Amino acid sequence: MSILHYDFMVRALIAAVLVGLTAPAVGIYLVQRRMSLVGDGIGHIALTGVALGFLTGNSPVFSAVVVAALGAVAVELIRSRGGASGDVALSLLFYGGIAGGVLLMSLAPSGGNVNLLGYLFGSLLTTAPSDLIAMGILAALVLGFTVGLRSWLFAICHDEEFARVSGIPVRLLNILLAVSAAVTVTVAMRVVGVLLVSALMVIPVATAQQVARGFAATMAGAMALSVTVALSGAVGSFYLDVPSGASIVVLAVLVFVVVAVATAVGRRLQRRSAVTHPDHPPAAATSPAAGAGSAAAAAGAGAGAGAGAGAGAGAGAGAGAGAGAGAETPPAGAGAAPTDASRAGAPSR
């Protein structure tokens, strides 16, 4: 029987597509800012929101969104104001979030029956229709922000001071980016789990960076790869009866390893080919035979021209010599008559 006959699998596949689109759309900015572990910290504190939802009887998704957003904004404010370094702020999220989640989960009325592993590592059975609607709305908001304001977000990730001088609202965008990361963690919580969601935000981006050139191409490639991996992992977890988050992340890691190895081998072969066969200009200009033929032709043409010029010079010299001889040496008869006449007409002394 096809997996599409199961309603929970249809919801899981739709959720996988939403997660595959939103996770790298936010993760690419975190990778650019060298803050790849922020997703882990937000995931830990989102667990506190899940436990708070069970404790209060509200939707775990919305409570996780609120708590994760507050935690992400707090980390961003601490980082931007210099109150503590980035790793200290992340440590607060890591330990405080997981401890608060476990504590509140144990205080919930159904604390012993709650499937905590489903929220930690993802589960195909935990995606309810109401949760899917909420995930769709949140995913649309995240994609509208990350794609619509791509140029501004790239500017603040690349050079925050230059972006501030250029008039871009840096602090507001940083806070919105932190909230988007929190929302993305909440969206992916059902499929990947709060402990593994950061992997889907980082690994597809790192894989796309191996082959893509340019920010837009990297984002598009990461989103396409993430959707493919999320769908494949969800289907594989159904047939293998394993947690969906683990199968998705393992598949993403395998794809990264294959692409990285293939890229390294391709670059090495390209360098070796460049060393053994350096690039040449067109063969007609650089071929040895063609060059020798061209040189010989040029030499022959030069020799012919020189010979022609010499012949012309010799002819000119002969003509000049003949003309000179005719002018300076008159005929014998013509020359003697005037001389005798002059001598005869000359008076004798």
Tab-separated table of C-alpha atoms in Angstrom:
chain	number	residue	atom	x	y	z
A	1	MET	CA	0.000	0.000	0.000
A	2	SER	CA	1.271	3.468	-0.826
A	3	ILE	CA	2.314	5.673	2.034
A	4	LEU	CA	-0.015	8.378	0.706
A	5	HIS	CA	-2.965	6.303	1.896
A	6	TYR	CA	-2.002	7.164	5.473
A	7	ASP	CA	-3.169	10.578	6.624
A	8	PHE	CA	-0.331	10.972	9.097
A	9	MET	CA	2.219	10.328	6.336
A	10	VAL	CA	0.627	12.941	4.092
A	11	ARG	CA	0.860	15.458	6.919
A	12	ALA	CA	4.435	14.364	7.634
A	13	LEU	CA	5.477	14.863	4.008
A	14	ILE	CA	3.887	18.306	3.864
A	15	ALA	CA	5.660	19.200	7.083
A	16	ALA	CA	8.927	17.884	5.617
A	17	VAL	CA	8.558	20.207	2.622
A	18	LEU	CA	7.886	23.188	4.912
A	19	VAL	CA	10.893	22.332	7.040
A	20	GLY	CA	13.083	21.786	3.987
A	21	LEU	CA	12.256	25.266	2.704
A	22	THR	CA	12.496	27.258	5.906
A	23	ALA	CA	15.508	25.683	7.621
A	24	PRO	CA	18.204	26.611	5.051
A	25	ALA	CA	16.502	29.935	4.297
A	26	VAL	CA	17.365	31.004	7.841
A	27	GLY	CA	20.454	28.854	8.275
A	28	ILE	CA	22.345	30.500	5.427
A	29	TYR	CA	22.428	33.776	7.359
A	30	LEU	CA	23.557	32.019	10.522
A	31	VAL	CA	26.360	30.317	8.580
A	32	GLN	CA	27.428	33.655	7.083
A	33	ARG	CA	27.658	35.133	10.595
A	34	ARG	CA	29.481	32.066	11.963
A	35	MET	CA	26.631	31.399	14.393
A	36	SER	CA	25.710	27.908	13.282
A	37	LEU	CA	25.113	26.686	16.829
A	38	VAL	CA	22.371	29.215	17.524
A	39	GLY	CA	19.821	26.724	16.235
A	40	ASP	CA	20.894	24.209	18.869
A	41	GLY	CA	20.467	26.724	21.657
A	42	ILE	CA	17.054	27.811	20.388
A	43	GLY	CA	16.045	24.178	20.051
A	44	HIS	CA	16.871	23.530	23.694
A	45	ILE	CA	14.836	26.475	24.892
A	46	ALA	CA	11.973	25.508	22.569
A	47	LEU	CA	11.736	22.318	24.578
A	48	THR	CA	10.880	24.478	27.571
A	49	GLY	CA	8.038	25.982	25.546
A	50	VAL	CA	6.760	22.516	24.658
A	51	ALA	CA	6.767	21.511	28.312
A	52	LEU	CA	5.040	24.774	29.241
A	53	GLY	CA	2.300	24.030	26.725
A	54	PHE	CA	1.678	20.612	28.254
A	55	LEU	CA	1.734	22.104	31.739
A	56	THR	CA	-0.804	24.801	30.922
A	57	GLY	CA	-2.921	22.727	28.558
A	58	ASN	CA	-2.203	24.941	25.534
A	59	SER	CA	-0.799	24.106	22.108
A	60	PRO	CA	2.850	23.084	22.438
A	61	VAL	CA	3.638	24.647	19.052
A	62	PHE	CA	2.544	28.173	19.959
A	63	SER	CA	4.049	28.021	23.426
A	64	ALA	CA	7.314	26.835	21.906
A	65	VAL	CA	7.218	29.731	19.412
A	66	VAL	CA	6.779	32.301	22.170
A	67	VAL	CA	9.445	30.882	24.475
A	68	ALA	CA	11.963	30.266	21.692
A	69	ALA	CA	11.440	33.777	20.277
A	70	LEU	CA	11.973	35.373	23.682
A	71	GLY	CA	15.130	33.331	24.215
A	72	ALA	CA	16.480	34.198	20.762
A	73	VAL	CA	15.843	37.912	21.252
A	74	ALA	CA	17.534	37.781	24.656
A	75	VAL	CA	20.618	36.153	23.132
A	76	GLU	CA	20.751	38.740	20.345
A	77	LEU	CA	20.469	41.640	22.791
A	78	ILE	CA	23.173	40.172	25.015
A	79	ARG	CA	25.432	39.686	22.006
A	80	SER	CA	24.841	43.131	20.487
A	81	ARG	CA	25.183	45.054	23.745
A	82	GLY	CA	28.359	43.231	24.729
A	83	GLY	CA	26.983	41.977	28.033
A	84	ALA	CA	28.474	38.547	27.390
A	85	SER	CA	30.225	36.778	24.581
A	86	GLY	CA	28.301	34.733	22.063
A	87	ASP	CA	29.348	31.360	23.450
A	88	VAL	CA	28.267	32.327	26.975
A	89	ALA	CA	24.840	33.345	25.706
A	90	LEU	CA	24.535	30.079	23.832
A	91	SER	CA	25.525	28.160	26.938
A	92	LEU	CA	22.677	29.819	28.816
A	93	LEU	CA	20.267	28.630	26.144
A	94	PHE	CA	21.698	25.122	26.032
A	95	TYR	CA	21.635	24.310	29.698
A	96	GLY	CA	18.791	26.491	30.876
A	97	GLY	CA	16.505	25.394	28.061
A	98	ILE	CA	16.971	21.663	28.428
A	99	ALA	CA	16.812	21.813	32.230
A	100	GLY	CA	13.638	23.925	32.184
A	101	GLY	CA	12.034	21.600	29.662
A	102	VAL	CA	12.695	18.464	31.666
A	103	LEU	CA	11.539	20.139	34.898
A	104	LEU	CA	8.278	21.454	33.459
A	105	MET	CA	7.614	18.204	31.633
A	106	SER	CA	7.846	16.280	34.901
A	107	LEU	CA	5.384	18.711	36.521
A	108	ALA	CA	2.811	18.336	33.732
A	109	PRO	CA	-0.305	16.273	34.566
A	110	SER	CA	0.546	13.808	31.810
A	111	GLY	CA	4.254	13.962	32.484
A	112	GLY	CA	4.713	10.205	32.563
A	113	ASN	CA	2.818	9.670	29.282
A	114	VAL	CA	4.286	12.429	27.165
A	115	ASN	CA	6.486	11.132	24.354
A	116	LEU	CA	9.455	13.372	24.970
A	117	LEU	CA	11.589	11.538	22.434
A	118	GLY	CA	9.185	12.566	19.692
A	119	TYR	CA	9.937	16.226	20.362
A	120	LEU	CA	13.633	15.652	20.873
A	121	PHE	CA	14.327	13.632	17.718
A	122	GLY	CA	11.187	14.032	15.637
A	123	SER	CA	8.291	11.692	14.975
A	124	LEU	CA	5.979	11.250	12.008
A	125	LEU	CA	3.033	10.602	14.303
A	126	THR	CA	3.176	13.909	16.193
A	127	THR	CA	2.028	16.180	13.341
A	128	ALA	CA	-1.640	16.970	13.938
A	129	PRO	CA	-3.799	18.819	11.378
A	130	SER	CA	-3.944	21.927	13.578
A	131	ASP	CA	-0.176	21.853	13.985
A	132	LEU	CA	0.236	21.584	10.216
A	133	ILE	CA	-1.830	24.735	9.692
A	134	ALA	CA	0.269	26.597	12.232
A	135	MET	CA	3.465	25.345	10.608
A	136	GLY	CA	2.261	26.519	7.185
A	137	ILE	CA	1.526	30.033	8.452
A	138	LEU	CA	4.837	30.307	10.284
A	139	ALA	CA	6.771	28.943	7.295
A	140	ALA	CA	5.162	31.525	4.992
A	141	LEU	CA	6.177	34.334	7.357
A	142	VAL	CA	9.742	33.080	7.614
A	143	LEU	CA	10.144	32.678	3.843
A	144	GLY	CA	8.644	36.100	3.199
A	145	PHE	CA	11.162	37.688	5.563
A	146	THR	CA	14.291	35.768	4.590
A	147	VAL	CA	13.726	35.875	0.825
A	148	GLY	CA	12.051	39.270	0.565
A	149	LEU	CA	14.742	41.083	2.578
A	150	ARG	CA	17.610	38.996	1.243
A	151	SER	CA	19.787	41.941	0.172
A	152	TRP	CA	19.525	43.700	3.547
A	153	LEU	CA	20.089	40.525	5.528
A	154	PHE	CA	23.121	39.658	3.424
A	155	ALA	CA	24.502	43.155	4.028
A	156	ILE	CA	24.278	42.910	7.809
A	157	CYS	CA	25.728	39.390	7.778
A	158	HIS	CA	28.629	40.398	5.551
A	159	ASP	CA	29.540	43.750	7.131
A	160	GLU	CA	27.347	44.998	9.937
A	161	GLU	CA	29.113	48.347	10.334
A	162	PHE	CA	28.851	49.158	6.633
A	163	ALA	CA	25.167	48.229	6.674
A	164	ARG	CA	24.569	50.534	9.632
A	165	VAL	CA	26.342	53.413	7.884
A	166	SER	CA	24.266	52.742	4.758
A	167	GLY	CA	21.074	53.358	6.709
A	168	ILE	CA	19.900	49.765	7.091
A	169	PRO	CA	18.043	49.111	10.395
A	170	VAL	CA	20.616	46.645	11.662
A	171	ARG	CA	19.286	46.086	15.173
A	172	LEU	CA	15.718	45.537	14.022
A	173	LEU	CA	16.782	43.078	11.335
A	174	ASN	CA	18.996	41.204	13.795
A	175	ILE	CA	16.077	40.791	16.169
A	176	LEU	CA	13.766	39.700	13.360
A	177	LEU	CA	16.370	37.215	12.166
A	178	ALA	CA	16.620	35.772	15.677
A	179	VAL	CA	12.821	35.461	15.845
A	180	SER	CA	12.826	33.789	12.414
A	181	ALA	CA	15.359	31.260	13.646
A	182	ALA	CA	13.136	30.538	16.656
A	183	VAL	CA	10.093	30.102	14.427
A	184	THR	CA	12.057	27.804	12.110
A	185	VAL	CA	13.070	25.610	15.022
A	186	THR	CA	9.439	25.363	16.059
A	187	VAL	CA	8.328	24.516	12.526
A	188	ALA	CA	10.949	21.763	12.238
A	189	MET	CA	10.329	20.442	15.728
A	190	ARG	CA	7.720	17.923	14.616
A	191	VAL	CA	9.743	16.407	11.777
A	192	VAL	CA	13.397	16.684	12.807
A	193	GLY	CA	13.211	17.270	16.556
A	194	VAL	CA	14.507	20.190	18.594
A	195	LEU	CA	17.909	18.582	19.119
A	196	LEU	CA	18.575	17.927	15.421
A	197	VAL	CA	16.921	20.908	13.774
A	198	SER	CA	20.165	22.884	13.676
A	199	ALA	CA	21.695	20.213	11.435
A	200	LEU	CA	19.065	20.834	8.763
A	201	MET	CA	19.745	24.569	9.029
A	202	VAL	CA	23.491	24.181	8.497
A	203	ILE	CA	24.364	21.006	6.555
A	204	PRO	CA	22.414	21.770	3.327
A	205	VAL	CA	23.950	25.247	3.253
A	206	ALA	CA	27.447	23.844	3.733
A	207	THR	CA	26.796	21.318	0.958
A	208	ALA	CA	25.529	23.940	-1.479
A	209	GLN	CA	28.561	26.116	-0.797
A	210	GLN	CA	30.778	23.368	-2.216
A	211	VAL	CA	29.337	23.674	-5.719
A	212	ALA	CA	27.394	26.954	-5.959
A	213	ARG	CA	28.795	30.372	-6.737
A	214	GLY	CA	26.956	33.373	-5.381
A	215	PHE	CA	24.616	33.939	-2.469
A	216	ALA	CA	21.354	33.465	-4.363
A	217	ALA	CA	22.553	30.253	-6.009
A	218	THR	CA	23.696	28.895	-2.647
A	219	MET	CA	20.339	29.643	-1.053
A	220	ALA	CA	18.379	28.038	-3.894
A	221	GLY	CA	20.623	24.966	-3.933
A	222	ALA	CA	20.441	24.560	-0.158
A	223	MET	CA	16.648	24.787	-0.170
A	224	ALA	CA	16.316	22.256	-2.986
A	225	LEU	CA	18.711	19.859	-1.281
A	226	SER	CA	17.011	20.285	2.075
A	227	VAL	CA	13.576	19.499	0.647
A	228	THR	CA	14.946	16.401	-1.093
A	229	VAL	CA	16.683	15.165	2.040
A	230	ALA	CA	13.661	15.865	4.264
A	231	LEU	CA	11.272	13.969	1.979
A	232	SER	CA	13.687	11.063	1.515
A	233	GLY	CA	14.375	10.825	5.229
A	234	ALA	CA	10.677	10.905	6.102
A	235	VAL	CA	9.905	8.127	3.629
A	236	GLY	CA	12.895	6.105	4.818
A	237	SER	CA	11.887	6.458	8.466
A	238	PHE	CA	8.436	5.084	7.589
A	239	TYR	CA	9.808	1.916	6.007
A	240	LEU	CA	12.689	1.426	8.460
A	241	ASP	CA	10.641	2.350	11.545
A	242	VAL	CA	13.269	4.766	12.869
A	243	PRO	CA	12.992	8.362	14.121
A	244	SER	CA	12.498	10.734	11.200
A	245	GLY	CA	14.930	13.326	12.518
A	246	ALA	CA	17.787	10.849	12.720
A	247	SER	CA	17.206	9.498	9.212
A	248	ILE	CA	16.971	13.004	7.705
A	249	VAL	CA	20.145	14.243	9.371
A	250	VAL	CA	22.155	11.094	8.557
A	251	LEU	CA	21.101	11.372	4.917
A	252	ALA	CA	22.085	15.055	4.845
A	253	VAL	CA	25.505	14.228	6.291
A	254	LEU	CA	26.045	11.488	3.702
A	255	VAL	CA	25.181	13.874	0.872
A	256	PHE	CA	27.615	16.439	2.270
A	257	VAL	CA	30.415	13.866	2.462
A	258	VAL	CA	29.809	12.682	-1.110
A	259	VAL	CA	29.717	16.220	-2.505
A	260	ALA	CA	32.798	17.273	-0.548
A	261	VAL	CA	34.813	14.262	-1.726
A	262	ALA	CA	33.680	14.652	-5.331
A	263	THR	CA	34.514	18.353	-5.296
A	264	ALA	CA	37.968	17.731	-3.831
A	265	VAL	CA	38.728	15.027	-6.407
A	266	GLY	CA	37.515	17.228	-9.234
A	267	ARG	CA	39.687	20.140	-8.130
A	268	ARG	CA	42.742	17.892	-7.830
A	269	LEU	CA	42.209	16.489	-11.319
A	270	GLN	CA	41.733	19.976	-12.672
A	271	ARG	CA	44.993	21.166	-11.114
A	272	ARG	CA	46.834	18.113	-12.438
A	273	SER	CA	45.439	18.691	-15.925
A	274	ALA	CA	46.485	22.332	-15.762
A	275	VAL	CA	50.060	21.301	-14.861
A	276	THR	CA	50.447	18.587	-17.497
A	277	HIS	CA	48.541	20.363	-20.258
A	278	PRO	CA	48.903	24.121	-19.841
A	279	ASP	CA	46.591	26.308	-21.802
A	280	HIS	CA	47.823	27.459	-25.252
A	281	PRO	CA	46.671	30.140	-27.663
A	282	PRO	CA	45.126	28.896	-30.951
A	283	ALA	CA	47.163	26.214	-32.739
A	284	ALA	CA	47.530	28.241	-35.977
A	285	ALA	CA	49.578	30.820	-34.148
A	286	THR	CA	51.675	28.534	-31.949
A	287	SER	CA	52.110	25.245	-33.823
A	288	PRO	CA	55.844	24.577	-34.458
A	289	ALA	CA	55.268	23.448	-38.044
A	290	ALA	CA	53.007	26.363	-38.760
A	291	GLY	CA	55.481	28.709	-37.145
A	292	ALA	CA	58.358	27.286	-39.181
A	293	GLY	CA	56.330	27.499	-42.350
A	294	SER	CA	55.343	31.060	-41.589
A	295	ALA	CA	58.940	31.985	-40.887
A	296	ALA	CA	60.145	30.326	-44.081
A	297	ALA	CA	57.492	32.057	-46.104
A	298	ALA	CA	58.393	35.357	-44.582
A	299	ALA	CA	62.066	34.749	-45.232
A	300	GLY	CA	61.354	33.758	-48.849
A	301	ALA	CA	59.225	36.790	-49.361
A	302	GLY	CA	61.927	38.985	-47.899
A	303	ALA	CA	64.592	37.373	-50.050
A	304	GLY	CA	62.508	37.798	-53.168
A	305	ALA	CA	61.853	41.384	-52.361
A	306	GLY	CA	65.539	41.943	-51.707
A	307	ALA	CA	66.479	40.303	-54.979
A	308	GLY	CA	63.975	42.409	-56.842
A	309	ALA	CA	65.245	45.507	-55.185
A	310	GLY	CA	68.844	44.562	-56.048
A	311	ALA	CA	67.953	43.963	-59.676
A	312	GLY	CA	66.221	47.301	-59.830
A	313	ALA	CA	69.211	48.946	-58.282
A	314	GLY	CA	71.539	47.286	-60.788
A	315	ALA	CA	69.394	48.390	-63.672
A	316	GLY	CA	69.354	51.903	-62.343
A	317	ALA	CA	73.080	51.864	-61.908
A	318	GLY	CA	73.619	50.677	-65.475
A	319	ALA	CA	71.307	53.308	-66.859
A	320	GLY	CA	73.062	56.002	-64.870
A	321	ALA	CA	76.425	54.852	-66.033
A	322	GLY	CA	75.325	54.829	-69.652
A	323	ALA	CA	73.869	58.263	-69.398
A	324	GLY	CA	77.012	59.594	-67.782
A	325	ALA	CA	79.227	58.117	-70.499
A	326	GLY	CA	77.121	59.591	-73.243
A	327	ALA	CA	77.286	63.035	-71.768
A	328	GLU	CA	80.961	63.139	-70.942
A	329	THR	CA	82.454	61.318	-73.948
A	330	PRO	CA	81.239	62.785	-77.294
A	331	PRO	CA	81.896	61.119	-80.661
A	332	ALA	CA	85.320	61.480	-82.130
A	333	GLY	CA	84.306	63.395	-85.191
A	334	ALA	CA	82.059	65.762	-83.490
A	335	GLY	CA	84.613	66.490	-80.907
A	336	ALA	CA	87.554	67.172	-83.347
A	337	ALA	CA	85.833	69.555	-85.734
A	338	PRO	CA	85.175	72.306	-83.284
A	339	THR	CA	88.666	71.943	-81.997
A	340	ASP	CA	90.284	72.338	-85.426
A	341	ALA	CA	88.054	75.201	-86.312
A	342	SER	CA	88.862	76.991	-83.191
A	343	ARG	CA	92.499	76.352	-83.729
A	344	ALA	CA	92.259	77.587	-87.313
A	345	GLY	CA	90.458	80.725	-86.346
A	346	ALA	CA	92.838	81.518	-83.553
A	347	PRO	CA	95.350	84.308	-84.319
A	348	SER	CA	98.994	83.392	-84.459
A	349	ARG	CA	101.309	85.084	-82.205
